[in-house]
XYZ file of N, CA, C and O in Angstrom:
644
model
N -18.817 13.751 12.799
C -19.265 13.939 11.576
C -18.368 14.632 11.009
O -17.652 15.804 11.230
N -18.395 14.402 9.470
C -17.264 15.002 8.764
C -18.056 16.140 8.043
O -19.255 16.009 7.278
N -17.349 17.488 7.788
C -17.923 18.460 7.015
C -17.724 17.978 5.645
O -17.192 17.096 5.256
N -19.004 17.991 4.964
C -19.180 17.769 3.335
C -19.524 18.716 2.383
O -20.441 19.385 2.467
N -19.580 18.053 1.148
C -19.892 18.734 0.026
C -20.945 17.560 -0.815
O -19.895 16.993 -1.545
N -21.490 17.377 -0.702
C -22.653 16.136 -1.247
C -21.870 14.988 -0.457
O -21.921 14.828 0.767
N -21.207 13.884 -1.247
C -20.296 13.044 -1.005
C -18.853 12.964 -0.809
O -18.274 12.156 -0.816
N -18.489 14.046 -1.023
C -17.144 14.495 -0.765
C -16.736 15.170 0.384
O -17.459 16.325 1.144
N -15.926 14.973 1.111
C -15.335 15.529 2.383
C -13.926 15.875 2.032
O -13.153 14.976 1.355
N -13.519 16.808 2.545
C -12.125 17.483 2.609
C -11.417 17.245 3.991
O -12.052 17.578 5.142
N -10.483 16.197 3.901
C -9.630 16.099 5.138
C -7.933 16.826 5.064
O -7.733 17.038 3.992
N -7.433 16.990 6.348
C -6.124 17.531 6.214
C -5.282 16.424 6.856
O -5.591 16.046 8.169
N -4.173 16.032 6.354
C -3.447 15.020 6.817
C -2.427 15.654 7.915
O -1.585 16.466 7.786
N -2.461 15.253 8.904
C -1.656 15.714 10.358
C -0.766 15.107 10.915
O -0.007 15.303 11.811
N -0.163 14.162 9.786
C 1.258 13.423 10.061
C 1.838 13.037 8.927
O 1.571 13.234 7.580
N 3.015 12.514 9.067
C 3.694 12.097 8.011
C 3.795 10.832 7.520
O 4.895 10.246 6.948
N 2.790 10.180 8.122
C 2.637 8.679 7.851
C 2.356 8.104 6.135
O 2.792 7.121 6.005
N 2.124 9.127 5.641
C 1.954 8.580 3.755
C 2.766 8.992 3.225
O 2.616 9.103 1.694
N 4.088 9.803 3.787
C 5.106 10.413 2.662
C 5.995 9.154 2.272
O 5.855 7.826 2.706
N 6.432 9.452 0.991
C 6.233 10.644 0.245
C 5.087 10.801 -0.523
O 5.151 11.568 -1.232
N 4.155 10.001 -0.517
C 3.218 9.927 -1.479
C 2.442 11.052 -1.237
O 1.866 11.889 -1.906
N 2.114 11.527 0.265
C 1.212 12.569 0.650
C 2.095 13.294 1.616
O 2.641 12.543 2.731
N 2.129 14.615 1.449
C 2.978 15.126 2.552
C 2.066 15.934 3.700
O 0.880 15.941 3.418
N 2.964 16.033 4.846
C 2.316 16.494 5.879
C 1.567 17.717 5.754
O 1.870 18.460 4.857
N 0.301 18.144 6.082
C -0.643 19.248 5.887
C -1.267 18.851 4.567
O -2.181 19.951 4.425
N -1.158 18.149 3.610
C -2.029 18.030 2.601
C -3.587 18.123 2.578
O -3.760 17.433 3.597
N -4.316 18.669 1.883
C -5.513 18.463 1.868
C -6.113 17.707 0.663
O -5.341 17.465 -0.360
N -7.014 16.776 1.201
C -7.197 15.561 0.529
C -8.789 15.873 0.136
O -9.642 15.859 1.366
N -9.380 15.173 -0.932
C -10.705 15.020 -1.296
C -11.185 13.499 -1.024
O -10.277 12.669 -1.351
N -12.090 13.113 -0.041
C -12.292 11.777 0.414
C -13.807 11.531 -0.258
O -14.763 12.503 0.266
N -14.154 10.502 -1.170
C -15.269 10.562 -1.525
C -15.962 9.307 -0.606
O -15.482 8.281 -0.677
N -17.247 9.454 -0.088
C -17.931 8.611 0.796
C -17.842 7.433 -0.197
O -18.418 7.319 -1.192
N -17.742 5.924 0.806
C -17.913 4.581 -0.103
C -18.996 4.086 0.389
O -19.074 3.908 1.430
N -19.692 3.602 -0.848
C -21.025 2.847 -0.508
C -20.522 1.475 -0.520
O -21.282 0.468 -0.071
N -19.432 0.828 -1.322
C -18.968 -0.289 -1.110
C -18.291 -0.686 0.089
O -17.907 0.165 0.895
N -18.432 -2.060 0.451
C -17.629 -2.717 1.586
C -16.502 -3.068 1.309
O -15.683 -3.064 2.473
N -15.945 -3.249 0.348
C -14.505 -3.927 -0.116
C -13.789 -2.826 -0.863
O -14.259 -2.574 -1.704
N -12.665 -2.479 -0.140
C -11.665 -1.211 -1.100
C -10.712 -2.233 -1.996
O -10.788 -3.577 -1.557
N -10.293 -1.720 -2.890
C -8.944 -2.325 -3.770
C -7.744 -2.239 -3.460
O -7.636 -1.096 -3.059
N -7.167 -3.228 -3.271
C -5.478 -2.980 -3.198
C -5.373 -1.764 -3.975
O -4.930 -1.739 -5.033
N -4.199 -1.007 -3.032
C -3.667 0.255 -3.718
C -4.320 1.360 -3.496
O -3.734 2.442 -3.433
N -5.660 1.455 -3.132
C -6.692 2.518 -2.922
C -6.164 2.936 -1.405
O -5.886 2.411 -0.585
N -6.138 4.256 -1.476
C -6.041 5.177 -0.066
C -7.421 5.449 0.673
O -8.116 6.025 -0.397
N -7.726 4.849 1.657
C -9.075 5.001 2.488
C -8.802 5.856 3.804
O -7.764 5.721 4.392
N -9.770 6.523 3.952
C -10.116 7.271 5.252
C -10.901 6.226 6.175
O -11.735 5.701 5.801
N -10.481 5.873 7.418
C -11.320 5.052 8.330
C -11.160 5.479 9.651
O -10.245 6.535 10.249
N -11.970 5.064 10.587
C -12.006 5.251 12.145
C -11.416 4.182 12.701
O -11.482 2.958 12.327
N -10.470 4.674 13.894
C -9.988 3.528 14.358
C -9.854 4.311 15.930
O -9.587 5.403 15.937
N -9.550 3.259 17.045
C -9.512 3.527 18.543
C -8.289 2.512 18.456
O -8.428 1.813 19.464
N -6.987 3.159 18.490
C -6.075 2.288 18.853
C -6.087 2.724 20.485
O -6.081 3.777 20.917
N -5.594 1.564 21.088
C -5.553 1.298 22.411
C -6.713 2.037 23.202
O -6.565 2.343 24.318
N -7.727 1.890 22.589
C -9.352 2.233 23.437
C -9.322 3.485 23.400
O -9.732 3.843 24.776
N -8.838 4.367 22.779
C -9.046 5.667 22.899
C -10.202 6.068 22.132
O -10.455 5.478 21.305
N -10.413 7.811 22.307
C -11.343 8.049 21.464
C -11.173 7.709 20.123
O -9.780 7.774 19.529
N -12.101 7.332 19.047
C -11.607 7.309 17.625
C -11.049 8.424 16.856
O -11.441 9.455 16.940
N -10.264 8.126 15.919
C -9.412 9.327 15.374
C -9.853 8.503 13.832
O -9.727 7.414 13.682
N -9.555 9.672 13.015
C -9.383 9.425 11.590
C -8.120 9.240 11.124
O -6.955 9.767 11.452
N -7.865 7.879 10.151
C -6.500 7.942 9.568
C -6.602 7.728 7.680
O -7.949 7.124 7.444
N -5.695 8.074 7.623
C -5.617 7.233 6.055
C -4.414 6.407 5.949
O -3.441 6.844 6.337
N -4.836 5.301 5.026
C -3.879 4.355 4.794
C -3.863 3.664 3.483
O -5.319 3.801 3.050
N -3.057 3.009 3.137
C -3.258 2.196 1.717
C -4.049 0.845 1.714
O -3.296 0.138 2.914
N -4.695 0.433 1.032
C -5.246 -0.656 1.379
C -4.541 -1.817 0.669
O -3.818 -1.829 -0.727
N -3.884 -2.953 1.255
C -2.776 -3.795 0.547
C -3.419 -5.166 0.443
O -3.050 -5.742 -0.404
N -4.297 -5.650 1.312
C -4.848 -6.757 1.205
C -6.493 -6.774 1.760
O -6.671 -6.394 2.471
N -7.573 -7.399 0.717
C -8.701 -7.628 1.256
C -8.838 -9.032 1.835
O -8.100 -9.939 1.984
N -10.247 -9.328 2.099
C -10.686 -10.508 2.823
C -10.415 -11.636 2.221
O -10.290 -11.724 1.117
N -9.978 -12.564 2.906
C -9.493 -14.059 2.449
C -8.078 -13.862 1.793
O -7.850 -15.108 0.977
N -7.255 -13.219 1.826
C -6.027 -12.907 1.167
C -4.902 -13.264 2.323
O -5.105 -12.991 3.735
N -3.903 -13.937 1.878
C -2.953 -13.882 2.780
C -1.841 -12.912 2.719
O -1.541 -12.475 1.665
N -1.034 -12.119 3.353
C -0.765 -11.214 3.671
C 1.104 -11.469 4.127
O 0.699 -11.833 5.511
N 1.958 -11.205 3.730
C 3.412 -11.246 4.332
C 4.232 -9.983 3.770
O 4.118 -9.487 2.751
N 4.867 -9.719 4.924
C 5.829 -8.605 4.454
C 7.174 -9.143 4.710
O 7.831 -9.527 5.532
N 7.967 -8.727 3.605
C 9.330 -9.296 3.484
C 9.818 -7.720 3.914
O 10.339 -7.138 2.870
N 10.662 -8.025 5.223
C 11.371 -6.712 5.557
C 12.258 -6.205 4.872
O 13.288 -7.201 4.485
N 12.213 -4.937 4.713
C 13.380 -4.608 4.164
C 14.955 -4.453 4.438
O 15.818 -4.040 3.846
N 14.780 -4.589 5.713
C 16.215 -4.629 6.530
C 16.831 -5.972 6.514
O 17.590 -6.726 6.749
N 15.815 -7.191 6.371
C 15.915 -8.411 6.060
C 16.404 -9.406 4.527
O 17.434 -10.030 4.419
N 15.605 -8.677 3.640
C 15.675 -9.074 2.529
C 16.557 -7.953 1.409
O 16.125 -6.917 1.536
N 16.969 -8.435 0.105
C 17.725 -7.928 -0.470
C 16.535 -6.602 -1.234
O 15.474 -7.267 -1.223
N 17.057 -5.688 -1.618
C 15.979 -4.509 -2.394
C 15.152 -5.126 -3.250
O 13.870 -4.792 -3.236
N 15.612 -6.057 -4.288
C 14.703 -6.477 -5.084
C 13.932 -7.675 -4.568
O 12.605 -7.910 -5.216
N 13.999 -8.068 -3.366
C 12.415 -9.327 -2.990
C 12.089 -8.827 -1.744
O 11.142 -9.434 -1.483
N 12.442 -7.509 -1.047
C 11.769 -6.871 0.088
C 10.284 -6.050 -0.578
O 10.465 -6.052 -1.481
N 9.529 -6.265 0.265
C 8.055 -5.488 -0.251
C 6.949 -6.718 0.522
O 7.011 -7.411 1.433
N 5.925 -6.221 -0.014
C 4.544 -6.745 0.403
C 4.321 -7.666 -0.332
O 4.215 -7.650 -1.683
N 3.930 -9.263 0.308
C 3.590 -10.327 -0.481
C 1.985 -10.910 -0.377
O 1.615 -10.911 0.962
N 1.148 -10.659 -1.319
C -0.204 -11.065 -1.046
C -0.482 -12.336 -2.025
O -0.441 -12.642 -3.289
N -0.952 -13.442 -1.200
C -1.458 -14.539 -1.759
C -0.343 -15.110 -2.483
O -0.515 -15.745 -3.822
N 1.009 -15.068 -1.922
C 2.167 -15.372 -2.613
C 2.668 -14.827 -3.791
O 4.000 -15.085 -4.243
N 2.182 -13.591 -4.309
C 2.910 -12.767 -5.323
C 3.087 -11.304 -4.834
O 2.333 -10.459 -3.771
N 4.135 -10.856 -4.823
C 4.651 -9.467 -4.493
C 4.153 -8.166 -5.369
O 3.858 -8.383 -6.173
N 3.353 -7.727 -4.520
C 2.812 -6.464 -4.890
C 4.001 -5.393 -5.733
O 5.100 -5.313 -5.079
N 3.677 -5.155 -7.140
C 4.674 -4.155 -7.663
C 3.763 -2.810 -8.421
O 2.698 -2.919 -8.213
N 4.912 -2.259 -8.756
C 3.975 -0.943 -9.488
C 4.337 0.160 -8.740
O 4.625 0.073 -7.436
N 3.938 1.554 -9.425
C 4.430 2.535 -8.607
C 3.519 2.495 -7.529
O 4.443 3.018 -6.253
N 2.530 1.948 -7.022
C 1.948 2.323 -5.603
C 2.429 1.510 -4.658
O 2.374 2.169 -3.392
N 3.265 0.444 -4.862
C 4.058 -0.159 -3.809
C 5.466 -0.143 -3.781
O 6.025 -0.915 -2.983
N 5.964 0.820 -4.641
C 7.375 0.866 -4.649
C 7.970 1.748 -3.611
O 8.159 2.680 -3.731
N 8.151 0.947 -2.576
C 8.522 1.641 -1.364
C 8.981 0.788 -0.458
O 8.980 -0.405 -0.553
N 10.036 1.146 0.509
C 10.505 0.066 1.601
C 9.256 -0.219 2.539
O 8.731 0.894 3.076
N 9.248 -1.599 2.921
C 8.416 -1.793 3.896
C 8.862 -2.638 4.840
O 9.957 -3.394 4.725
N 8.816 -2.417 6.233
C 9.011 -3.174 7.403
C 8.060 -3.748 8.053
O 6.942 -3.188 8.234
N 8.394 -5.277 8.595
C 7.442 -5.755 9.415
C 6.846 -5.157 10.340
O 6.133 -4.854 10.497
N 7.822 -4.889 11.380
C 7.504 -4.257 12.712
C 6.101 -4.502 13.354
O 5.357 -5.515 13.024
N 5.804 -3.981 14.642
C 4.752 -4.228 15.207
C 4.120 -5.389 15.697
O 5.274 -6.310 16.153
N 3.195 -6.211 15.588
C 2.872 -7.107 15.930
C 3.184 -8.352 14.918
O 3.053 -9.615 15.282
N 3.145 -8.003 13.746
C 3.457 -8.954 12.336
C 4.495 -9.736 12.328
O 4.623 -10.835 12.261
N 5.371 -9.093 12.759
C 6.803 -9.891 12.637
C 7.278 -10.224 11.149
O 6.832 -9.674 10.359
N 7.199 -11.740 11.005
C 7.829 -12.051 9.652
C 6.730 -12.979 9.344
O 7.000 -14.006 8.568
N 5.539 -13.022 10.314
C 4.468 -14.351 10.053
C 3.356 -13.872 8.638
O 3.641 -12.584 8.289
N 2.761 -14.602 8.282
C 2.036 -14.342 6.981
C 0.591 -14.500 7.776
O -0.017 -15.226 8.711
N -0.290 -13.296 7.665
C -1.293 -13.093 8.118
C -2.677 -13.511 7.253
O -2.897 -13.258 5.811
N -3.835 -13.982 7.538
C -4.869 -14.618 7.035
C -5.844 -13.109 7.063
O -6.246 -13.026 8.062
N -6.382 -12.299 6.080
C -7.481 -11.395 6.273
C -8.466 -11.934 6.286
O -8.970 -12.925 5.563
N -9.034 -11.716 7.677
C -10.538 -12.437 7.855
C -11.632 -11.710 6.746
O -11.585 -10.748 6.452
N -12.758 -12.355 6.695
C -13.849 -11.743 6.103
C -14.357 -10.387 6.817
O -14.422 -10.467 7.810
N -14.444 -9.382 5.845
C -15.181 -8.451 6.194
C -14.080 -7.240 6.820
O -14.130 -6.537 7.629
N -12.592 -7.535 6.669
C -11.811 -6.753 7.159
C -10.815 -6.579 5.839
O -10.787 -7.263 4.609
N -9.912 -5.544 6.078
C -8.592 -5.121 4.983
C -7.480 -4.956 6.096
O -7.626 -4.862 6.896
N -6.689 -5.213 5.363
C -5.055 -5.078 5.983
C -4.530 -3.676 5.206
O -4.602 -3.586 4.063
N -4.223 -2.730 6.371
C -3.629 -1.257 5.502
C -2.481 -0.842 5.800
O -1.914 -1.191 7.213
N -1.489 -0.713 5.264
C -0.403 -0.035 5.670
C -0.167 1.339 5.205
O -0.675 1.891 4.229
N 0.993 1.846 6.091
C 0.919 3.581 5.685
C 1.983 3.382 4.898
O 3.200 2.203 4.912
N 2.385 4.649 3.960
C 3.664 4.341 2.751
C 4.589 4.520 3.572
O 5.742 4.193 3.040
N 4.687 5.651 4.811
C 6.267 5.564 5.296
C 5.943 4.490 6.501
O 6.158 5.030 7.873
N 6.163 3.482 6.179
C 5.781 2.356 7.384
C 6.861 2.213 8.341
O 6.672 1.232 9.395
N 7.804 2.665 8.189
C 8.944 2.565 9.235
C 8.960 3.817 10.014
O 9.285 3.573 11.526
N 7.795 4.761 9.972
C 7.475 5.820 10.853
C 5.973 5.851 11.194
O 5.799 6.749 11.393
N 5.130 4.876 11.072
C 3.877 5.102 11.206
C 3.465 3.711 11.832
O 3.745 2.939 11.730
N 1.964 4.155 12.253
C 1.361 2.776 12.852
C 0.424 2.396 11.852
O -0.373 3.392 10.871
N -0.108 1.337 11.738
C -0.987 0.758 10.613
C -1.701 -0.657 10.973
O -1.287 -1.057 12.112
N -1.976 -1.832 10.159
C -2.538 -2.831 10.440
C -1.291 -3.736 11.249
O -1.452 -4.934 11.711
N -0.074 -3.480 10.847
C 1.113 -4.466 11.669
C 0.766 -3.938 13.250
O 1.149 -4.950 13.637
N 0.583 -2.917 13.681
C 0.333 -2.464 14.897
C -1.239 -2.841 15.632
O -1.110 -3.567 16.617
N -2.216 -2.405 14.745
C -3.576 -2.386 15.020
C -4.135 -3.804 14.558
O -5.292 -4.034 15.391
N -3.683 -4.584 13.551
C -4.559 -5.802 13.280
C -5.153 -5.246 12.167
O -5.313 -4.034 11.573
N -6.255 -5.964 11.589
C -7.054 -5.978 10.661
C -8.051 -4.845 10.867
O -8.670 -4.600 12.009
N -8.674 -3.946 9.719
C -9.485 -3.096 10.030
C -10.570 -3.608 9.375
O -10.775 -4.087 8.311
N -11.877 -3.404 10.139
C -13.210 -3.840 9.911
C -13.425 -2.844 8.684
O -13.382 -1.665 8.728
N -14.585 -3.514 7.490
C -14.523 -2.659 6.573
C -15.541 -1.578 6.516
O -15.898 -0.592 6.054
N -16.450 -1.685 8.037
C -17.618 -0.785 8.453
C -16.968 0.193 8.823
O -17.246 1.253 9.044
N -15.282 0.429 9.287
C -14.914 1.442 9.741
C -14.524 2.392 8.756
O -14.142 3.387 8.797
N -14.214 1.696 7.153
C -13.793 2.559 6.292
C -14.745 3.706 5.917
O -15.833 3.220 5.427
N -14.442 4.693 5.877
C -15.396 5.985 5.497
C -15.716 6.256 4.061
O -16.570 6.518 3.639
N -14.409 6.245 3.502
C -14.158 6.843 2.133
C -13.018 6.301 1.216
O -12.130 6.003 2.099
N -12.662 6.731 0.016
C -11.769 6.649 -0.815
C -11.292 8.187 -0.947
O -11.712 8.897 -1.355
N -10.112 7.867 -0.864
C -9.138 9.299 -1.188
C -9.310 9.518 -2.839
O -8.571 8.819 -3.583
N -9.914 10.596 -3.246
C -9.925 10.623 -4.650
C -8.778 11.846 -5.261
O -8.711 11.726 -6.399
N -7.927 12.492 -3.984
C -6.933 13.402 -5.020
C -6.732 14.556 -3.995
O -7.606 14.660 -2.974
N -6.002 15.521 -4.471
C -5.509 16.580 -3.403
C -6.552 17.584 -3.628
O -7.189 17.629 -4.526
N -6.691 18.314 -2.688
C -7.739 19.313 -2.425
C -7.279 20.738 -1.943
O -6.142 20.843 -1.751
N -8.004 21.997 -2.415
C -7.559 23.012 -1.826
C -7.899 23.209 -0.483
O -8.753 22.538 0.351
N -7.180 24.169 0.302
C -7.430 24.245 1.730
C -8.873 24.653 2.103
O -9.426 25.153 1.078
N -9.413 23.713 2.878
C -10.603 24.292 3.625
C -10.975 24.701 5.193
O -10.199 23.813 5.793
N -11.429 25.494 5.368
C -11.675 25.887 6.847
C -12.768 24.608 7.488
O -12.565 24.863 8.860
N -13.055 23.954 6.685
C -14.059 22.815 7.308
C -13.116 21.280 7.405
O -13.916 20.635 7.512
N -12.250 21.518 7.027
C -11.304 20.085 6.778
C -11.408 19.942 8.199
O -10.963 20.326 9.257
N -11.268 18.412 8.188
C -10.850 17.234 9.422
C -9.512 17.009 9.390
O -9.321 16.434 8.269
N -9.141 16.836 10.322
C -7.897 16.227 10.481
C -7.572 14.666 10.453
O -8.896 13.989 11.130
N -6.875 13.982 9.487
C -6.526 12.784 9.775
C -5.183 12.342 9.548
O -4.458 13.088 9.382
N -4.981 11.307 10.894
C -3.584 10.978 11.018
C -2.857 10.072 9.884
O -3.423 9.079 9.033
């Protein structure tokens, strides 16, 4: 259960997984989401149980939604102007996606099709974090809410990785 103020929850980022966008220790306001599908580029808070451990909260960026094909052009293999994330044959561009991405995990250099009811999520610090490349797709029912911005410190904040 998350501490809340209405439908707004405060979480504290306990890892460097989202750097440089969000710093370790950042407090974030998260709005509980009533929708089932998030938009590419949004930061979402979700529950995950990697390696069948107890569920933990994570914050990651939505890259692709159901029925999309996602491919990572690893920045160790492609020139800077070509590396990045490709969704449905189009490289994602813009401020939200201007970072180095690495294939890694189970993804390697394959193209993955996002199944119905799922999203593909990446950490902004993809070289040093776990995400859908390692876990696979995340069920949209696990998405708890959307990050709306930075927040003031709160004694009621919950940790997110």
